Amino acid sequence: MTNSTVKKLFEKMTIEEKIGQLLQLSADFFQGNSAVITGPMSEHHLSLKTLYQAGSVLGVSGAKRVRAIQSDYLAHSRLKIPMLFMADVVHGYQTIFPIPLALTASFDPSVMKNASEVAASEAAAGGVHVTFAPMVDLVRDPRWGRVMESSGEDPFLSSVMAQAAVKGFQGEKPLANEHIAACVKHFAAYGAPEAGREYNTVDLSEWRFREQYLPAYAKAIEAQVLLVMTSFNTLFGVPATANQYLMRDILRKELHFNGVLISDWDAIGELITHGVAGDLKQAASLALKAGVDIDMMSFAYAHYLKKATDVDSNTKKLIDESVMRILELKDVLGLFDDPYRGISEEREAIAIKTHKNLASAQHAAEQAMVLLKNKNHILPLKQQQRLAVVGPAANTGEILGSWSWQGDSSTTESYISALRRHFLNVSYAQGCGFHQINLQEVQTAMKIARNSDVIVAFMGLPQSDSGEATSMTNLCLPKEQLTLLARLSELNKPMVIVVNTGRPLVLTDVDAESDAMLISWFPGSRGAEALANILDGTVEPSGKLPMTFPRKLGQIPVYYNAYSTGRPIQGDSSDNENKYLSKYIDESNEPLYPFGFGLTYADLIVTDLRLNQKTITPNKSIHVMAVVKNRSDRDGLAVVQCYIHQKVGQTVRPIKQLIDFIKVIIPANSTKTVEFNLTSDKLVSVHSDLAKHIDVGEYIVMVGLDSEKVLKDTIFVKQNIGELYNDQIKK
């Protein structure tokens, strides 16, 4: 359908039909394969007529059911406008990939893109049109459970992964039937709730918001994402869903987003409890004025149906704008040409959980796992070693993680099952539960551990402890697990600890008990095989931490790219002699493990840093070259990271910030030179006027295998390049 045809269709719509397009209902409203006036419909006083005017539904999938509901819906639609089917396809549909935080740990945007492509192809075969992903909220506080859905603490890394996810889900326009529309969430700054508590207030200066939190959203929109979701939180004193400055001035005008803006679940209704609306009628007015096109499950916009003929001209204009955006989305998805997008039970049967898709999920899990410690090269394990496998995460298929909506834990292989295929002598005893322990279980674990060469302990959190509404104040492993580890350590056996988690944890006590420690995250459908491949050395670990792991809970939020202070520590003995520094009196400032950290089995080191010139000019960038040496007999996979620090700026600058990275194979006993192209746009900062500028002066370039251990050199920016860039921004 052409745009002119969409306009002709729009012109035929009644005001009631237009308002209906703004309503989104949940799967509860479609019992069986058609609309029924029971359950939630009667609760919310919706008529059957209203239901058959609703423009979209969430949480429905399955080719047979979607086709039946769409067919029933179209039979009752005067203008035959198809319904949109939306769902939370976050890190897989039925083939489940590692959680997004883990995908980010791969430091490989192609891994994120492929995961999104596979999720899109399976979801599309199941009748889904729109996914509520990717979540690009910047997160520095792991107490917030939805950190598992994010790309972590760094604006640049988050931006790169946001673009990769959008391109993977959507492909090219118009969308092919194997792709679905992406919805970037949550706009904006949802990842910075006070105290890490879900749904809590966010209070950021606009300068900091623009400097650190806005870039990932901007890059996703630059990638032509088709939808954006509002966030639950306040920002600049106003709830996001009613925030006209945020939605119309920043999102629409400044970022040039022309797609569909959808509220989060009941977010319009929550304007009442936020205290900015007196009733649902006022809440609807505030959200519509802010440019929210689709009302997800608050039924606020349904208020306009009660007196549709009396809607004033200004409100009609806002409704018309929203309806056109929704119709254009349906057109881009090809729904006017084929309301079913080619779905069938036959297509669904051959498109979901294929061998190729599962292999992709396994590869992603192998790239995502992070080796934090490997004392005396205990890993990789040898096939003939006697392994004592213990811990609550060892013998369960619940390793998929939150938001694995269509994933099946009951058919997901456990770690112990995979290890028994890879190693000749494996004994197992649970030892304790995630939050339970008894003496008999501990004794059984101790018995098999005494007769082993290596203890492999699978610890961590159950998948129910990560995701939405799982804020935590204690990020240490449960005391029951720590008790088991302490008893096992008494045996003085080498101990490998695998940590299943959806967030950074305080692992100081765990680290002290371990000889090797590996973060497996929630690794998805083929996570067990991926883990076994890493433990036996078939696969080289290469994941890097996308978030800092704190040493103590009281450090949170702790992140690598903090701003310079007036009284910084020096990192040497002088810090102990001066009390009046930005430091703790009872603990080091340093985290347990920094951003970007992750070991490999190969012995890799950055040995040299060279620049082709010291000054960036308007017509020429700087080539930053680093030599990576492999001092071992096995091939290594290096994630080489490039950071920058601006020595003097108009506003305070981070002590370092990531500007580029590259993942590269370094053959055994060899060196390889990697190169970064340092262009002037990577030196941009937000000034106190809230505009982007490039400051003249001295910058420190840093290259390393993590954010702490880096080689350094100095570059300079001349006056003319700063002025040239600033003039371009103004134009």
XYZ file of C-alpha atoms in Angstrom, residues 24-609:
586
model
C -3.636 -1.697 23.121
C -5.099 -4.665 24.952
C -3.486 -7.731 26.488
C -3.922 -11.349 25.457
C -6.505 -11.771 28.234
C -9.044 -10.046 26.019
C -8.769 -12.778 23.406
C -9.807 -16.025 25.012
C -9.632 -18.771 22.465
C -9.314 -17.327 19.000
C -11.757 -14.449 19.195
C -12.787 -11.513 21.315
C -15.056 -12.243 24.242
C -16.838 -9.969 26.682
C -15.782 -11.774 29.849
C -12.945 -11.479 32.303
C -10.923 -8.290 31.894
C -13.378 -6.757 29.410
C -16.187 -6.609 31.927
C -13.762 -5.456 34.614
C -12.760 -2.462 32.507
C -16.270 -1.827 31.148
C -15.251 -2.280 27.524
C -17.840 -3.121 24.917
C -17.370 -5.741 22.233
C -17.500 -2.933 19.686
C -14.577 -1.193 21.394
C -12.575 -4.411 21.443
C -12.973 -4.842 17.697
C -11.661 -1.293 17.207
C -8.486 -1.745 19.312
C -5.443 -1.258 17.118
C -3.051 -3.668 18.809
C -2.700 -6.550 21.248
C 0.276 -7.708 23.308
C 1.294 -11.121 24.527
C -0.347 -13.220 21.804
C 1.657 -15.551 19.564
C 1.429 -18.810 17.668
C 0.628 -18.912 13.963
C -2.705 -20.703 14.368
C -3.969 -18.447 17.138
C -2.744 -15.188 15.576
C -4.286 -16.063 12.222
C -7.598 -16.933 13.879
C -7.697 -13.752 15.983
C -6.725 -11.558 13.036
C -9.352 -13.214 10.839
C -12.050 -12.746 13.474
C -10.961 -9.142 14.019
C -11.019 -8.279 10.302
C -14.460 -9.815 9.951
C -15.705 -7.186 12.398
C -13.659 -4.286 10.970
C -15.532 -1.952 8.636
C -12.370 -0.770 6.901
C -10.420 -4.039 7.305
C -7.559 -2.389 9.197
C -5.409 -5.226 10.597
C -4.459 -5.498 14.234
C -0.838 -5.254 15.408
C 0.506 -8.144 17.499
C 3.258 -7.137 19.945
C 5.283 -9.121 22.478
C 8.377 -9.130 24.684
C 10.823 -10.938 22.424
C 13.910 -9.689 24.234
C 16.690 -12.261 23.774
C 14.973 -14.933 21.765
C 11.563 -16.344 20.949
C 11.825 -20.106 21.454
C 15.534 -20.322 20.720
C 16.784 -18.351 23.718
C 20.052 -16.442 23.509
C 22.032 -15.150 26.489
C 20.432 -12.216 28.281
C 21.193 -8.817 26.660
C 23.766 -7.890 29.320
C 25.600 -11.106 28.424
C 25.301 -10.484 24.683
C 26.945 -7.127 25.342
C 29.746 -8.937 27.191
C 30.721 -10.449 23.843
C 31.936 -6.976 22.824
C 30.831 -8.049 19.346
C 27.908 -6.196 17.727
C 27.576 -8.978 15.139
C 26.622 -11.339 17.993
C 23.896 -8.930 19.131
C 22.686 -8.411 15.557
C 22.519 -12.137 14.844
C 20.661 -12.827 18.098
C 18.094 -10.194 17.150
C 17.772 -11.557 13.602
C 17.086 -15.070 14.862
C 14.619 -13.804 17.468
C 12.841 -11.783 14.779
C 12.608 -14.654 12.303
C 11.153 -17.038 14.897
C 8.786 -14.452 16.361
C 7.567 -13.439 12.907
C 6.823 -17.082 12.113
C 4.804 -17.136 15.331
C 2.763 -14.122 14.236
C 4.494 -11.370 16.211
C 4.811 -7.981 14.449
C 6.552 -5.850 17.091
C 9.002 -6.670 19.861
C 9.437 -4.530 22.965
C 13.207 -4.519 22.535
C 15.972 -3.480 22.669
C 16.187 -1.881 26.095
C 18.960 0.700 25.810
C 18.737 2.270 29.270
C 22.166 3.060 30.696
C 22.599 1.312 34.064
C 25.195 1.880 36.775
C 23.298 0.334 39.712
C 23.051 -3.488 39.720
C 20.489 -3.388 42.511
C 18.011 -2.701 39.703
C 16.876 -6.084 38.390
C 16.291 -4.975 34.822
C 20.010 -4.447 34.376
C 19.953 -7.934 32.811
C 18.017 -6.460 29.887
C 20.488 -3.632 29.312
C 23.903 -3.163 27.720
C 25.489 -1.943 30.933
C 27.258 1.195 32.094
C 28.993 2.637 29.029
C 27.311 5.069 26.573
C 29.435 4.076 23.578
C 29.093 0.315 24.049
C 25.355 0.703 24.673
C 25.010 2.775 21.505
C 26.823 0.227 19.359
C 24.712 -2.628 20.719
C 21.482 -0.626 20.358
C 22.116 -0.093 16.662
C 23.054 -3.742 16.146
C 19.863 -4.946 17.844
C 17.611 -2.605 15.860
C 19.191 -3.638 12.561
C 18.906 -7.300 13.520
C 15.232 -7.131 14.451
C 14.105 -4.914 11.571
C 16.383 -5.548 8.623
C 15.664 -3.092 5.815
C 12.484 -1.147 5.075
C 9.910 -2.202 4.039
C 10.240 -5.039 6.518
C 10.461 -8.545 5.113
C 8.211 -11.189 6.644
C 11.224 -12.609 8.514
C 11.721 -9.348 10.400
C 9.691 -7.484 12.991
C 9.537 -3.901 14.192
C 11.765 -2.998 17.136
C 10.671 -0.781 20.018
C 13.443 1.027 21.882
C 12.759 1.413 25.565
C 12.441 3.041 27.975
C 12.493 6.710 27.086
C 14.114 7.999 29.067
C 16.736 7.285 31.754
C 14.749 4.417 33.259
C 18.044 2.747 34.202
C 18.872 5.338 36.867
C 16.193 4.893 39.566
C 17.122 6.179 43.000
C 18.509 3.409 45.244
C 18.192 0.957 42.347
C 14.537 0.472 43.265
C 12.144 -0.457 40.474
C 9.677 2.199 39.287
C 11.394 4.810 41.460
C 12.191 8.460 40.817
C 14.996 9.412 38.426
C 16.659 12.753 39.139
C 19.380 13.689 36.654
C 20.607 17.031 35.464
C 19.809 17.581 31.808
C 23.531 17.993 31.164
C 24.286 14.520 32.522
C 21.269 13.064 30.746
C 22.481 14.389 27.417
C 26.104 13.461 28.047
C 25.626 9.847 29.130
C 22.045 8.583 28.944
C 20.724 10.031 25.676
C 23.376 8.705 23.214
C 22.132 5.105 23.033
C 18.549 6.204 22.355
C 19.830 8.585 19.692
C 21.823 5.845 17.950
C 18.831 3.500 17.960
C 16.704 6.201 16.364
C 19.487 6.861 13.869
C 19.175 3.163 12.990
C 15.523 3.931 12.087
C 13.825 2.081 14.920
C 10.081 2.087 14.301
C 8.767 2.435 17.866
C 9.823 3.973 21.160
C 8.325 3.137 24.559
C 7.926 5.668 27.353
C 9.429 4.925 30.760
C 7.680 4.691 34.115
C 9.978 7.174 35.832
C 9.990 10.903 36.229
C 12.645 12.985 34.491
C 13.224 16.701 35.043
C 10.383 16.540 37.552
C 7.698 15.221 35.183
C 6.701 11.584 34.535
C 8.053 10.610 31.131
C 4.660 9.613 29.757
C 3.373 13.154 30.279
C 6.637 14.964 29.591
C 6.094 17.177 26.541
C 9.626 18.561 26.622
C 11.105 15.065 26.657
C 8.807 13.548 24.059
C 8.047 16.377 21.667
C 11.107 18.616 21.935
C 13.882 16.063 22.479
C 12.514 12.839 20.966
C 10.496 14.223 18.054
C 12.173 17.497 17.098
C 15.767 17.030 18.187
C 16.251 13.325 17.501
C 13.873 13.394 14.507
C 11.881 10.362 15.633
C 8.798 10.037 13.432
C 7.657 6.579 14.491
C 5.118 5.292 16.981
C 5.417 6.214 20.664
C 3.807 3.670 22.976
C 3.324 3.854 26.725
C 4.567 1.143 29.044
C 1.958 -0.980 30.824
C -0.624 1.345 32.456
C 1.923 4.189 32.468
C -0.762 6.699 31.469
C -2.982 5.585 34.336
C -0.028 5.884 36.710
C 0.093 9.630 36.061
C -2.667 9.767 38.672
C -0.571 8.052 41.355
C 2.444 10.140 40.331
C 0.295 13.081 41.337
C 0.302 15.017 38.046
C -3.233 14.023 36.970
C -6.422 14.064 38.996
C -8.219 11.370 37.026
C -7.938 9.181 33.937
C -9.428 11.873 31.713
C -6.680 14.332 32.662
C -4.036 11.595 32.386
C -5.181 10.834 28.835
C -4.994 14.515 27.913
C -1.464 14.883 29.299
C -0.181 11.780 27.493
C -1.770 12.727 24.177
C -0.303 16.221 24.390
C 3.098 14.630 25.031
C 2.670 12.675 21.802
C 2.005 9.177 23.160
C 0.341 7.308 20.292
C -0.626 3.992 21.887
C -2.070 3.519 25.363
C -0.931 0.153 26.710
C -3.506 -1.209 29.123
C -4.531 1.887 31.055
C -7.748 2.396 29.047
C -7.243 6.140 29.374
C -7.687 6.838 25.666
C -10.874 4.755 25.713
C -12.284 7.673 27.686
C -12.484 9.632 24.431
C -14.844 7.018 22.982
C -17.530 7.875 25.513
C -18.059 11.286 23.927
C -16.236 10.892 20.647
C -18.439 13.337 18.785
C -17.657 16.058 21.320
C -13.848 15.798 21.091
C -12.443 19.298 20.594
C -10.478 20.276 17.498
C -7.079 20.354 19.212
C -7.557 16.856 20.612
C -8.775 15.631 17.219
C -5.597 16.966 15.646
C -3.451 15.070 18.165
C -5.466 11.895 17.619
C -5.077 12.250 13.863
C -1.294 12.574 14.178
C -1.110 9.406 16.274
C -3.416 7.435 13.989
C -1.362 8.300 10.911
C 1.811 7.092 12.620
C 0.117 3.815 13.575
C -1.249 3.272 10.058
C 2.165 4.004 8.567
C 3.709 1.404 10.895
C 1.177 -1.175 9.740
C 1.983 -0.253 6.160
C 5.756 -0.638 6.686
C 5.050 -4.095 8.106
C 3.075 -4.946 4.963
C -0.125 -5.669 6.893
C -2.404 -3.954 4.376
C -1.069 -6.225 1.649
C -1.099 -9.344 3.849
C -2.639 -9.013 7.337
C -1.074 -12.381 8.238
C 2.456 -11.699 6.932
C 2.622 -15.170 5.492
C 2.228 -17.028 8.784
C 1.199 -20.651 8.779
C 1.652 -23.642 11.005
C 3.901 -25.140 8.340
C 6.195 -22.093 8.274
C 6.215 -21.965 12.052
C 7.221 -25.627 12.284
C 10.335 -25.218 10.134
C 11.410 -21.757 11.332
C 11.619 -22.224 15.098
C 14.420 -23.839 17.130
C 16.263 -24.960 14.039
C 19.726 -26.489 14.249
C 21.158 -23.284 12.794
C 19.354 -21.086 15.318
C 20.464 -23.214 18.248
C 24.049 -23.174 16.951
C 23.869 -19.367 16.826
C 22.619 -19.278 20.415
C 25.481 -21.532 21.492
C 28.055 -19.364 19.731
C 26.631 -16.280 21.425
C 26.844 -17.945 24.839
C 30.458 -18.958 24.203
C 31.338 -15.370 23.289
C 29.482 -13.932 26.291
C 30.960 -15.866 29.210
C 33.626 -13.976 31.159
C 36.643 -15.627 32.794
C 37.529 -13.531 35.841
C 40.179 -15.681 37.478
C 42.389 -18.610 36.483
C 44.976 -19.226 39.174
C 47.771 -21.592 38.190
C 46.038 -22.161 34.856
C 43.556 -24.585 36.395
C 41.400 -24.057 33.303
C 40.886 -25.554 30.838
C 40.127 -28.814 32.602
C 41.536 -32.108 31.375
C 39.167 -34.780 30.130
C 40.496 -37.449 32.532
C 40.326 -35.314 35.690
C 37.839 -36.402 38.349
C 35.288 -33.615 38.700
C 33.033 -33.049 41.690
C 30.136 -30.936 40.424
C 28.090 -29.166 43.098
C 25.786 -26.215 43.534
C 22.161 -25.199 42.980
C 22.667 -24.103 39.360
C 24.311 -27.337 38.183
C 21.294 -29.546 37.572
C 18.545 -27.294 36.241
C 17.290 -26.123 32.888
C 16.405 -22.753 34.374
C 19.365 -20.998 32.810
C 17.380 -19.054 30.215
C 16.901 -15.874 32.215
C 14.014 -13.458 32.562
C 12.041 -12.398 29.467
C 12.466 -15.817 27.867
C 8.731 -15.712 27.217
C 8.448 -18.723 24.914
C 11.536 -20.533 26.191
C 11.130 -23.964 27.742
C 13.318 -24.640 30.780
C 12.025 -28.209 31.014
C 13.729 -29.107 27.722
C 16.868 -27.003 28.299
C 19.988 -29.046 29.010
C 21.578 -28.616 32.429
C 25.254 -27.937 33.043
C 25.807 -31.334 34.662
C 24.343 -33.097 31.632
C 26.716 -31.328 29.251
C 29.741 -31.910 31.501
C 29.063 -35.631 31.571
C 29.378 -35.704 27.791
C 32.653 -33.776 27.815
C 34.479 -35.371 30.769
C 35.083 -38.994 31.691
C 34.655 -38.898 35.478
C 31.942 -36.576 36.799
C 30.237 -36.903 40.196
C 27.365 -34.700 41.283
C 25.795 -33.569 44.543
C 23.713 -30.433 44.839
C 25.134 -29.444 48.224
C 22.597 -26.665 48.730
C 19.720 -24.890 47.071
C 19.793 -21.288 45.949
C 18.425 -20.242 49.331
C 18.283 -23.543 51.263
C 20.814 -25.851 52.874
C 20.836 -28.920 55.106
C 23.615 -30.917 56.729
C 23.034 -34.118 54.755
C 23.370 -32.313 51.394
C 26.587 -30.639 52.518
C 28.035 -33.953 53.688
C 27.222 -35.612 50.363
C 28.930 -32.773 48.492
C 31.971 -33.007 50.774
C 32.190 -36.763 50.162
C 32.358 -36.516 46.365
C 34.681 -33.510 46.605
C 37.203 -35.494 48.705
C 37.443 -38.060 45.927
C 37.896 -35.495 43.154
C 40.761 -33.726 41.465
C 38.779 -30.508 40.905
C 35.594 -29.090 42.422
C 33.310 -27.310 39.943
C 30.714 -25.267 41.852
C 27.716 -23.800 40.028
C 26.510 -20.916 42.164
C 24.508 -17.749 41.620
C 20.912 -16.622 41.521
C 17.766 -18.291 40.203
C 16.421 -16.688 37.041
C 13.439 -15.399 39.030
C 15.850 -13.051 40.874
C 16.545 -10.955 37.770
C 14.301 -8.942 35.500
C 11.436 -6.566 36.154
C 10.402 -6.031 39.777
C 13.484 -7.776 41.227
C 15.354 -4.937 42.907
C 17.735 -6.189 45.603
C 19.639 -4.622 48.485
C 22.020 -7.559 49.035
C 24.067 -8.440 45.964
C 26.200 -11.086 47.641
C 25.564 -14.768 47.022
C 23.001 -16.180 49.471
C 24.536 -17.218 52.783
C 23.639 -20.872 52.153
C 25.853 -20.936 49.050
C 28.677 -19.140 50.841
C 28.454 -21.696 53.648
C 28.838 -24.564 51.182
C 31.811 -22.894 49.484
C 33.506 -22.307 52.836
C 33.137 -25.985 53.777
C 34.425 -27.158 50.394
C 37.446 -24.866 50.622
C 38.517 -26.712 53.781
C 39.450 -29.649 51.546
C 42.177 -27.606 49.832
C 41.098 -28.912 46.436
C 41.312 -26.734 43.315
C 37.900 -25.075 42.936
C 36.305 -23.623 39.817
C 33.274 -21.451 40.553
C 30.760 -20.754 37.792
C 28.401 -17.876 38.614
C 24.946 -17.847 37.049
C 23.641 -14.293 37.278
C 21.658 -11.588 35.556
C 23.532 -8.714 37.181
C 26.900 -7.785 38.670
C 27.283 -9.250 42.142
C 29.578 -8.587 45.089
C 31.828 -11.620 44.707
C 34.675 -10.694 47.051
C 34.068 -13.676 49.359
C 33.512 -16.006 46.401
C 36.690 -14.814 44.734
C 38.653 -15.623 47.895
C 37.424 -19.235 47.836
C 38.076 -19.822 44.127
C 41.019 -20.861 42.007
C 39.094 -20.017 38.848
C 35.889 -18.037 38.422
C 33.684 -17.766 35.353
C 30.582 -15.628 34.833
C 28.142 -17.655 32.757
C 25.268 -15.132 33.089
C 21.953 -16.701 32.039
C 23.281 -18.203 28.829
C 20.143 -19.437 27.064
C 19.039 -22.591 25.253
C 22.520 -23.909 24.528
C 24.291 -22.390 27.503
C 25.263 -25.736 29.032
C 27.087 -26.918 25.908
C 28.767 -23.516 25.583
C 29.993 -23.702 29.167
C 31.328 -27.221 28.713
C 33.197 -26.140 25.575
C 34.896 -23.377 27.527
C 35.758 -25.562 30.507
C 37.372 -28.238 28.337
C 39.233 -25.694 26.204
C 37.411 -26.341 22.935
C 36.455 -22.664 22.967
C 38.651 -19.786 24.115
C 36.892 -17.536 26.672
C 36.740 -13.981 25.352
C 33.880 -12.174 27.109
C 34.491 -8.841 28.834
C 32.530 -7.235 31.654
C 30.024 -4.650 30.366
C 29.622 -3.451 33.958
C 31.959 -2.997 36.891
C 31.777 -5.680 39.602
C 31.991 -3.960 43.008
C 34.268 -4.999 45.849
C 31.690 -4.032 48.486
C 27.998 -3.199 48.349
C 28.625 0.297 49.711
C 30.543 1.271 46.557
C 27.411 1.088 44.412
C 26.984 2.795 42.046
C 30.567 2.227 40.917
C 31.546 2.582 37.265
C 34.748 3.095 35.358
C 33.917 6.365 33.571
C 33.299 8.525 36.622
C 33.979 12.249 36.400
C 37.181 13.804 37.646
C 36.934 15.269 41.146
C 38.836 18.076 42.824
C 40.480 15.696 45.269
C 41.148 12.417 43.468
C 43.200 9.576 44.845
C 46.595 9.025 43.210
C 46.609 5.226 43.350
C 49.826 5.025 45.381
C 50.991 5.141 48.996
C 50.361 8.887 49.241
C 46.636 8.126 49.390
C 47.120 6.626 52.859
C 48.782 9.777 54.169
C 46.076 12.208 53.109
C 42.639 11.878 54.663
C 41.033 14.637 52.635
C 40.597 12.770 49.358
C 37.613 11.322 47.524
C 37.906 7.890 49.117
C 36.521 5.500 51.700
C 38.173 5.099 55.097
C 37.213 1.421 55.354
C 37.718 0.125 51.812
C 39.559 0.763 48.580
C 37.891 2.801 45.860
C 38.812 0.126 43.346
C 36.229 -2.419 42.228
C 36.784 -6.157 42.439
C 36.735 -6.393 38.635
C 36.639 -3.366 36.306
C 34.631 -2.646 33.186
C 36.072 -4.369 30.120
C 37.869 -7.035 32.171
C 37.977 -10.667 31.115
C 40.749 -13.240 30.839
C 41.588 -15.677 28.066
C 43.452 -18.975 28.227
C 46.055 -17.486 25.903
C 48.595 -15.116 27.478
C 47.839 -11.795 25.770
C 49.376 -8.388 26.386
C 49.381 -4.995 24.673
C 53.062 -4.219 24.170
C 53.194 -1.034 22.121
C 51.094 2.027 21.294
